[in-house]
């Protein structure tokens, strides 16, 4: 197994020391450094480009979530925190795990098993681990050399672009490296319906439906008109009452 580098980010020295102790059981992980606050974290993540970070949430200068908004290098993420109320948000940021302090060596080892099973970061991150919901409320999408967090409800429609997928909101468009079929499986079918082999729409943003000769069209809230494929008309009919 190839060696990986890790960065420990926590304002408490005892917490950083504990992670170092537990990491001694994993010789394939090399500690690249430690950070005591969010500003140091952004600097060192971008400079050292670690494979993995252990990230506290409540820190001086900048919290853990803000750190993830500022970095350009995207590592694997294991959150380590004393606060349980941020778990869902953490998984929406594609965290591999959420270690609630105080955690045991055994619990730490279970988090590390996720890495050894081949966890990886993608340019489109969906909530996959949280057990309290079935579908993500937010996703991270690539914009330039950063990842931007957007609410799923803000998505107006998705369009297949060969092996990629365009994601359209009111004011921005993003390109995912995942195919539209893969994305469709990860979106709430109560909100997103397939209307064409190339289009998925968010029903929250449908303005109207009309027929023109033999074809049907949707008009979305942003004014975009999309044709409804013949094989997908039944998906729309389910919405008619």
Short mmCIF file of N, CA and C in Angstrom, two decimals, residues 1 19 52 55 72 112 123 132 138 149 153 160 187-188 217 224:
data_model
loop_
_atom_site.label_atom_id
_atom_site.label_comp_id
_atom_site.label_asym_id
_atom_site.label_seq_id
_atom_site.Cartn_x
_atom_site.Cartn_y
_atom_site.Cartn_z
N UNK A 1 0.85 -1.19 0.00
CA UNK A 1 0.00 0.00 0.00
C UNK A 1 0.89 1.24 0.00
N UNK A 19 -3.87 12.08 18.43
CA UNK A 19 -3.93 11.61 17.05
C UNK A 19 -2.58 11.05 16.62
N UNK A 52 -4.48 13.39 3.61
CA UNK A 52 -5.51 13.28 4.65
C UNK A 52 -5.35 14.39 5.67
N UNK A 55 -9.39 17.19 11.09
CA UNK A 55 -9.81 18.58 11.16
C UNK A 55 -10.79 18.83 12.31
N UNK A 72 -7.39 25.21 -1.79
CA UNK A 72 -7.38 24.84 -3.21
C UNK A 72 -7.02 23.37 -3.41
N UNK A 112 -9.86 4.92 10.18
CA UNK A 112 -8.74 4.69 9.27
C UNK A 112 -9.01 3.57 8.28
N UNK A 123 -14.61 15.60 -7.73
CA UNK A 123 -14.94 17.00 -7.93
C UNK A 123 -16.41 17.29 -7.70
N UNK A 132 -29.02 9.83 8.87
CA UNK A 132 -30.23 10.53 9.26
C UNK A 132 -31.05 11.00 8.07
N UNK A 138 -26.79 19.44 0.49
CA UNK A 138 -25.78 20.27 -0.15
C UNK A 138 -24.77 19.39 -0.85
N UNK A 149 -19.69 25.03 -2.23
CA UNK A 149 -20.83 24.34 -1.64
C UNK A 149 -22.12 25.01 -2.12
N UNK A 153 -31.33 22.18 -3.48
CA UNK A 153 -32.59 22.82 -3.90
C UNK A 153 -32.35 23.98 -4.86
N UNK A 160 -26.79 16.42 -19.59
CA UNK A 160 -25.70 15.53 -19.95
C UNK A 160 -24.81 16.19 -21.00
N UNK A 187 -29.80 11.69 -6.27
CA UNK A 187 -30.70 12.81 -6.03
C UNK A 187 -32.07 12.31 -5.61
N UNK A 188 -32.76 13.10 -4.83
CA UNK A 188 -34.08 12.74 -4.32
C UNK A 188 -35.08 12.67 -5.47
N UNK A 217 -42.99 20.68 -23.71
CA UNK A 217 -41.85 21.43 -23.22
C UNK A 217 -42.08 21.87 -21.77
N UNK A 224 -35.35 28.92 -19.02
CA UNK A 224 -34.87 27.85 -19.90
C UNK A 224 -36.02 26.94 -20.31
#
